[in-house]
Amino acid sequence: MPSLDNYSTKLLLDIKDANLTFSHFYYASDHFTKILVAELALPLNTCPNCQANLVHNGHYVSRLHYLALDASKPLQIELHKQRLYCRNCRHSFMANSSLVDKFCFISNPVKQKVIHDLTADRSLTEIAQANNVSANTVLRTFTRFKKLPQVDDYDYLPEHIGVDEFRGVGRQLHFICVNGDTHEIIKILPTRFKKDITAFFAKFPATLRSKVKTITMDLNAYYQDLAYALFPNAQVIIDRFHIVQMLNRSFNQLRVQTMKQFKHSDRRYILLKYHWKSYLKPYEQLEAKQPRYYQHLKDRLTQEQIVEEGLCINPKLRATYDLMQDFRLALTKHDSEQMANLFNQHIDVGPQMKITLRTFKRNRQAVLNAAVFKYSNGCVEGTNRRIKQIQRTAYGYRNFSNMVARINLEAKNAVLKENTLSITA
Ligand SMILES: [Zn+2]
């Protein structure tokens, strides 16, 4: 059997255990698995119980699975653990290594690698294959990691919080809140029920909650009541993008209604249907100089001309369009006064826009805050998108805590710090 240089083998395998000595290697009967043979010494001279001299009592041989450069060529370590026996008190002692847990054949470096792989957007089967372990082992390692005490700090709350919800286990809506500045996930709750959210935030002392400055959310009156009750000094901000989205939707509804009055071949139908994107663009960004030839209109027009002509079809459509654009402009210019004025311009606008305006008016201060503060719910939306991806990779989750553990694991802040987390615990 070919011999091994102990020093370089340990260096390459990144093993620091001084009691471990590699001697030689051989191939398993499958011709692929390389087996490195090592002796694990037990540095004891006298019995820890009775101080009597110990005698050698052979070795306990176990094979353990180790990290391989190439998953198609597995690597195993045949560990010969030294055993010592005390004739006086009849105790026997066996060498132990941090390389592997008792009764386990998967070395800890492999488990650490699995945990590391779990931080990426990969499915359990994929990770299992890359590490030459079974999917069950990956799941077990993950579950073990999950069970480590998760520190729930109730002595810190960020000043700016974003709240939202997402659909997860069993098509249920889960409540999520993130730090508005660092975008870290503060908490994911299994439900979005009022009592659960209140119970969670009630764990934070009132002095901490009173220091929260802003809460960003969608136009969901439900969360607003909660925010005012839980965070007495916080300003509620309606997410900018959500406001724009509501305006766009209101305009689109009227556009489609107007469009449907005409035949498909009608120029007005074409103007409203095929150029829908131009209407939603900021007016000042429309191409006004360079005309283009449009086959279906049989005309050379600029983007601006298309929009202008389309809006001429219906005065209501124009009023709705102007309102949408003015709102957007006031938002980007952080002009809350201008926005407040717009609340009352509802005479000629479409029915859906009227409803939207009424909603805005009902949440007047929160909507105006969108222009005052720089915070938006973009960070929560981003997190939600990532969560969706995690769920898709896993083909959905059936277990809420599994899902949350994986989300936290994949979140940037959960990147493993070796010194704080050890799966050998
Ligand atoms: Zn003894």
Short mmCIF file of C-alpha atoms in Angstrom, two decimals, residues 72-352:
data_model
loop_
_atom_site.label_atom_id
_atom_site.label_comp_id
_atom_site.label_asym_id
_atom_site.label_seq_id
_atom_site.Cartn_x
_atom_site.Cartn_y
_atom_site.Cartn_z
CA SER A 72 -17.25 11.46 -8.15
CA LYS A 73 -14.11 10.32 -6.31
CA PRO A 74 -15.11 10.01 -2.67
CA LEU A 75 -12.56 10.30 0.08
CA GLN A 76 -12.68 8.37 3.32
CA ILE A 77 -10.46 8.25 6.34
CA GLU A 78 -9.90 4.94 8.02
CA LEU A 79 -9.42 6.00 11.58
CA HIS A 80 -7.63 3.66 13.94
CA LYS A 81 -8.55 4.96 17.35
CA GLN A 82 -6.15 3.88 20.04
CA ARG A 83 -7.65 2.10 23.02
CA LEU A 84 -6.10 1.92 26.47
CA TYR A 85 -7.10 -0.24 29.39
CA CYS A 86 -6.61 0.14 33.10
CA ARG A 87 -6.13 -3.16 34.83
CA ASN A 88 -6.62 -1.61 38.21
CA CYS A 89 -10.11 -0.12 37.82
CA ARG A 90 -11.04 -1.97 34.63
CA HIS A 91 -11.85 1.14 32.71
CA SER A 92 -11.06 1.44 29.05
CA PHE A 93 -10.34 4.65 27.19
CA MET A 94 -10.57 5.44 23.53
CA ALA A 95 -9.05 8.28 21.54
CA ASN A 96 -11.38 11.01 20.39
CA SER A 97 -11.13 13.58 17.66
CA SER A 98 -12.90 16.80 16.83
CA LEU A 99 -12.93 15.48 13.28
CA VAL A 100 -16.00 13.39 13.91
CA ASP A 101 -18.77 13.05 16.46
CA LYS A 102 -19.25 9.88 18.44
CA PHE A 103 -21.26 7.23 16.59
CA CYS A 104 -21.09 9.27 13.41
CA PHE A 105 -19.48 8.42 10.09
CA ILE A 106 -19.71 11.80 8.52
CA SER A 107 -16.86 14.07 9.44
CA ASN A 108 -17.56 17.51 10.80
CA PRO A 109 -15.85 19.31 7.92
CA VAL A 110 -18.40 17.68 5.59
CA LYS A 111 -21.23 18.86 7.81
CA GLN A 112 -19.81 22.35 7.84
CA LYS A 113 -19.57 22.30 4.08
CA VAL A 114 -23.21 21.18 3.88
CA ILE A 115 -24.27 24.08 6.11
CA HIS A 116 -22.23 26.41 3.97
CA ASP A 117 -23.88 25.07 0.83
CA LEU A 118 -27.26 25.57 2.44
CA THR A 119 -26.60 29.30 2.54
CA ALA A 120 -26.73 29.32 -1.25
CA ASP A 121 -29.82 28.92 -3.34
CA ARG A 122 -29.48 25.18 -3.91
CA SER A 123 -31.82 22.30 -3.31
CA LEU A 124 -31.11 19.64 -0.70
CA THR A 125 -30.61 16.93 -3.34
CA GLU A 126 -28.13 19.04 -5.20
CA ILE A 127 -26.12 19.68 -2.04
CA ALA A 128 -26.28 15.99 -1.18
CA GLN A 129 -24.81 15.04 -4.55
CA ALA A 130 -22.04 17.62 -4.39
CA ASN A 131 -20.94 16.37 -1.00
CA ASN A 132 -21.38 12.67 -1.54
CA VAL A 133 -23.90 12.29 1.22
CA SER A 134 -27.56 11.35 1.16
CA ALA A 135 -30.31 13.94 1.03
CA ASN A 136 -31.36 12.71 4.44
CA THR A 137 -27.96 13.60 5.86
CA VAL A 138 -28.30 17.12 4.48
CA LEU A 139 -31.72 17.39 6.04
CA ARG A 140 -30.45 16.03 9.35
CA THR A 141 -27.51 18.44 9.40
CA PHE A 142 -29.85 21.28 8.58
CA THR A 143 -32.31 20.29 11.29
CA ARG A 144 -29.51 20.03 13.82
CA PHE A 145 -28.28 23.47 12.86
CA LYS A 146 -31.80 24.82 13.15
CA LYS A 147 -32.11 23.48 16.67
CA LEU A 148 -29.14 25.47 17.92
CA PRO A 149 -30.44 28.16 20.21
CA GLN A 150 -31.50 31.04 18.01
CA VAL A 151 -30.94 34.25 19.86
CA ASP A 152 -34.12 36.27 19.91
CA ASP A 153 -33.00 39.69 21.00
CA TYR A 154 -35.65 41.80 22.55
CA ASP A 155 -33.29 44.59 23.48
CA TYR A 156 -32.87 46.09 20.05
CA LEU A 157 -35.24 47.51 17.46
CA PRO A 158 -34.14 49.50 14.41
CA GLU A 159 -35.42 53.04 14.01
CA HIS A 160 -36.85 52.33 10.60
CA ILE A 161 -38.89 49.22 9.95
CA GLY A 162 -40.52 47.88 6.81
CA VAL A 163 -43.42 45.44 7.10
CA ASP A 164 -45.09 43.25 4.52
CA GLU A 165 -46.43 39.77 4.00
CA PHE A 166 -45.69 36.87 1.68
CA ARG A 167 -47.29 33.60 0.77
CA GLY A 168 -45.47 30.55 2.07
CA VAL A 169 -46.28 27.26 3.73
CA GLY A 170 -49.74 25.99 2.80
CA ARG A 171 -50.51 29.10 0.74
CA GLN A 172 -50.72 31.00 4.01
CA LEU A 173 -49.67 34.60 4.41
CA HIS A 174 -46.72 35.18 6.70
CA PHE A 175 -45.85 38.50 8.28
CA ILE A 176 -42.35 39.80 7.67
CA CYS A 177 -40.56 42.85 9.01
CA VAL A 178 -37.11 44.06 8.04
CA ASN A 179 -34.67 46.70 9.13
CA GLY A 180 -35.21 49.70 6.84
CA ASP A 181 -31.54 50.68 6.86
CA THR A 182 -29.61 47.42 6.78
CA HIS A 183 -32.37 45.34 5.15
CA GLU A 184 -31.83 42.52 7.61
CA ILE A 185 -34.82 40.40 8.42
CA ILE A 186 -36.04 41.18 11.92
CA LYS A 187 -38.67 38.48 12.11
CA ILE A 188 -40.93 36.26 10.07
CA LEU A 189 -44.14 35.27 11.82
CA PRO A 190 -46.19 32.22 10.80
CA THR A 191 -49.36 34.27 10.42
CA ARG A 192 -50.32 37.86 9.88
CA PHE A 193 -52.98 37.91 12.54
CA LYS A 194 -53.23 41.02 14.65
CA LYS A 195 -52.83 39.16 17.92
CA ASP A 196 -49.65 37.38 16.81
CA ILE A 197 -48.01 40.55 15.54
CA THR A 198 -48.96 42.40 18.69
CA ALA A 199 -47.70 39.55 20.86
CA PHE A 200 -44.35 39.58 19.08
CA PHE A 201 -43.72 43.31 19.31
CA ALA A 202 -45.10 43.48 22.86
CA LYS A 203 -42.01 41.49 23.92
CA PHE A 204 -39.92 44.57 23.24
CA PRO A 205 -39.95 47.09 26.08
CA ALA A 206 -42.11 50.16 25.52
CA THR A 207 -39.11 52.48 25.70
CA LEU A 208 -37.55 50.69 22.72
CA ARG A 209 -40.77 50.77 20.73
CA SER A 210 -41.17 54.47 21.35
CA LYS A 211 -37.81 55.04 19.66
CA VAL A 212 -38.96 53.61 16.33
CA LYS A 213 -39.25 56.50 13.89
CA THR A 214 -40.84 55.14 10.73
CA ILE A 215 -42.84 52.11 9.67
CA THR A 216 -43.07 51.55 5.91
CA MET A 217 -45.90 49.45 4.52
CA ASP A 218 -48.37 48.91 1.74
CA LEU A 219 -51.75 50.58 1.88
CA ASN A 220 -53.06 48.07 4.32
CA ALA A 221 -55.10 49.83 6.99
CA TYR A 222 -54.76 46.74 9.11
CA TYR A 223 -51.04 47.23 9.70
CA GLN A 224 -51.46 50.96 10.15
CA ASP A 225 -53.67 50.58 13.23
CA LEU A 226 -51.13 48.15 14.64
CA ALA A 227 -48.24 50.48 13.94
CA TYR A 228 -49.89 53.39 15.70
CA ALA A 229 -50.75 51.20 18.68
CA LEU A 230 -47.33 49.57 19.03
CA PHE A 231 -45.02 52.39 18.06
CA PRO A 232 -46.41 55.58 19.58
CA ASN A 233 -43.82 57.91 18.06
CA ALA A 234 -43.46 56.32 14.65
CA GLN A 235 -44.58 57.84 11.38
CA VAL A 236 -46.35 55.47 9.03
CA ILE A 237 -45.09 55.68 5.46
CA ILE A 238 -46.97 54.22 2.56
CA ASP A 239 -44.54 52.67 0.16
CA ARG A 240 -43.81 54.97 -2.82
CA PHE A 241 -43.89 52.16 -5.33
CA HIS A 242 -47.18 50.97 -4.01
CA ILE A 243 -48.67 54.45 -4.45
CA VAL A 244 -47.42 54.65 -8.03
CA GLN A 245 -48.70 51.16 -8.68
CA MET A 246 -52.18 52.10 -7.49
CA LEU A 247 -52.18 55.20 -9.68
CA ASN A 248 -50.99 53.24 -12.68
CA ARG A 249 -53.65 50.62 -12.14
CA SER A 250 -56.37 53.24 -11.88
CA PHE A 251 -55.25 54.82 -15.11
CA ASN A 252 -54.92 51.48 -16.88
CA GLN A 253 -58.43 50.49 -15.97
CA LEU A 254 -59.87 53.59 -17.59
CA ARG A 255 -57.58 53.17 -20.59
CA VAL A 256 -58.82 49.65 -21.17
CA GLN A 257 -62.43 50.73 -20.70
CA THR A 258 -62.00 53.49 -23.27
CA MET A 259 -60.15 51.18 -25.64
CA LYS A 260 -62.91 48.59 -25.62
CA GLN A 261 -65.38 51.06 -27.10
CA PHE A 262 -63.60 50.81 -30.42
CA LYS A 263 -63.09 48.16 -33.05
CA HIS A 264 -59.74 46.40 -33.14
CA SER A 265 -58.85 48.04 -36.42
CA ASP A 266 -59.67 51.51 -35.16
CA ARG A 267 -56.72 53.85 -34.87
CA ARG A 268 -57.86 54.86 -31.40
CA TYR A 269 -57.90 51.23 -30.27
CA ILE A 270 -54.36 50.75 -31.54
CA LEU A 271 -53.15 53.94 -29.90
CA LEU A 272 -54.49 52.86 -26.54
CA LYS A 273 -53.68 49.18 -26.74
CA TYR A 274 -50.23 48.73 -28.22
CA HIS A 275 -48.64 51.77 -26.63
CA TRP A 276 -49.77 51.17 -23.08
CA LYS A 277 -46.22 51.37 -21.78
CA SER A 278 -45.73 54.90 -23.06
CA TYR A 279 -48.60 56.16 -20.93
CA LEU A 280 -47.03 54.87 -17.76
CA LYS A 281 -43.67 56.41 -18.55
CA PRO A 282 -42.85 59.73 -16.90
CA TYR A 283 -44.07 62.37 -19.35
CA GLU A 284 -40.74 64.21 -19.41
CA GLN A 285 -39.01 61.00 -20.49
CA LEU A 286 -41.15 60.48 -23.59
CA GLU A 287 -39.34 60.73 -26.89
CA ALA A 288 -40.48 64.05 -28.37
CA LYS A 289 -38.05 64.69 -31.21
CA GLN A 290 -37.36 61.50 -33.11
CA PRO A 291 -40.46 60.18 -34.86
CA ARG A 292 -40.73 56.52 -35.79
CA TYR A 293 -42.77 54.80 -38.43
CA TYR A 294 -45.46 52.56 -36.97
CA GLN A 295 -46.73 49.92 -39.36
CA HIS A 296 -50.06 49.34 -37.64
CA LEU A 297 -50.78 53.08 -37.48
CA LYS A 298 -49.35 53.71 -40.94
CA ASP A 299 -47.86 56.88 -39.58
CA ARG A 300 -44.65 58.52 -38.43
CA LEU A 301 -45.03 59.60 -34.84
CA THR A 302 -43.01 60.38 -31.75
CA GLN A 303 -43.84 58.75 -28.45
CA GLU A 304 -45.16 62.04 -27.16
CA GLN A 305 -47.49 62.41 -30.15
CA ILE A 306 -48.88 58.94 -29.57
CA VAL A 307 -49.63 59.69 -25.94
CA GLU A 308 -51.14 63.08 -26.76
CA GLU A 309 -53.33 61.66 -29.48
CA GLY A 310 -54.42 58.78 -27.31
CA LEU A 311 -55.38 61.08 -24.46
CA CYS A 312 -57.47 63.26 -26.80
CA ILE A 313 -59.91 60.40 -27.22
CA ASN A 314 -61.45 60.88 -23.81
CA PRO A 315 -61.21 63.98 -21.58
CA LYS A 316 -61.59 61.80 -18.51
CA LEU A 317 -58.62 59.76 -19.61
CA ARG A 318 -56.55 62.92 -19.94
CA ALA A 319 -57.55 64.15 -16.47
CA THR A 320 -56.67 60.78 -14.98
CA TYR A 321 -53.37 60.76 -16.85
CA ASP A 322 -52.47 64.25 -15.66
CA LEU A 323 -53.26 63.35 -12.08
CA MET A 324 -51.15 60.21 -12.28
CA GLN A 325 -48.22 62.11 -13.73
CA ASP A 326 -48.50 65.00 -11.27
CA PHE A 327 -48.58 62.60 -8.35
CA ARG A 328 -45.52 60.82 -9.56
CA LEU A 329 -43.70 64.08 -10.09
CA ALA A 330 -44.60 65.35 -6.61
CA LEU A 331 -43.34 62.06 -5.17
CA THR A 332 -40.00 62.22 -6.95
CA LYS A 333 -39.57 65.86 -6.03
CA HIS A 334 -40.51 65.11 -2.40
CA ASP A 335 -43.12 67.85 -2.59
CA SER A 336 -45.75 66.88 -0.04
CA GLU A 337 -47.63 70.19 -0.37
CA GLN A 338 -48.17 69.62 -4.06
CA MET A 339 -49.32 66.10 -3.24
CA ALA A 340 -51.84 67.34 -0.69
CA ASN A 341 -53.31 69.63 -3.35
CA LEU A 342 -53.71 66.74 -5.74
CA PHE A 343 -55.95 64.86 -3.32
CA ASN A 344 -58.80 67.17 -4.22
CA GLN A 345 -58.52 67.04 -8.00
CA HIS A 346 -61.01 64.29 -8.49
CA ILE A 347 -63.79 65.91 -10.51
CA ASP A 348 -63.05 64.64 -14.00
CA VAL A 349 -61.08 61.49 -13.29
CA GLY A 350 -62.12 57.90 -13.89
CA PRO A 351 -64.07 55.85 -11.32
CA GLN A 352 -61.11 53.73 -10.26
#
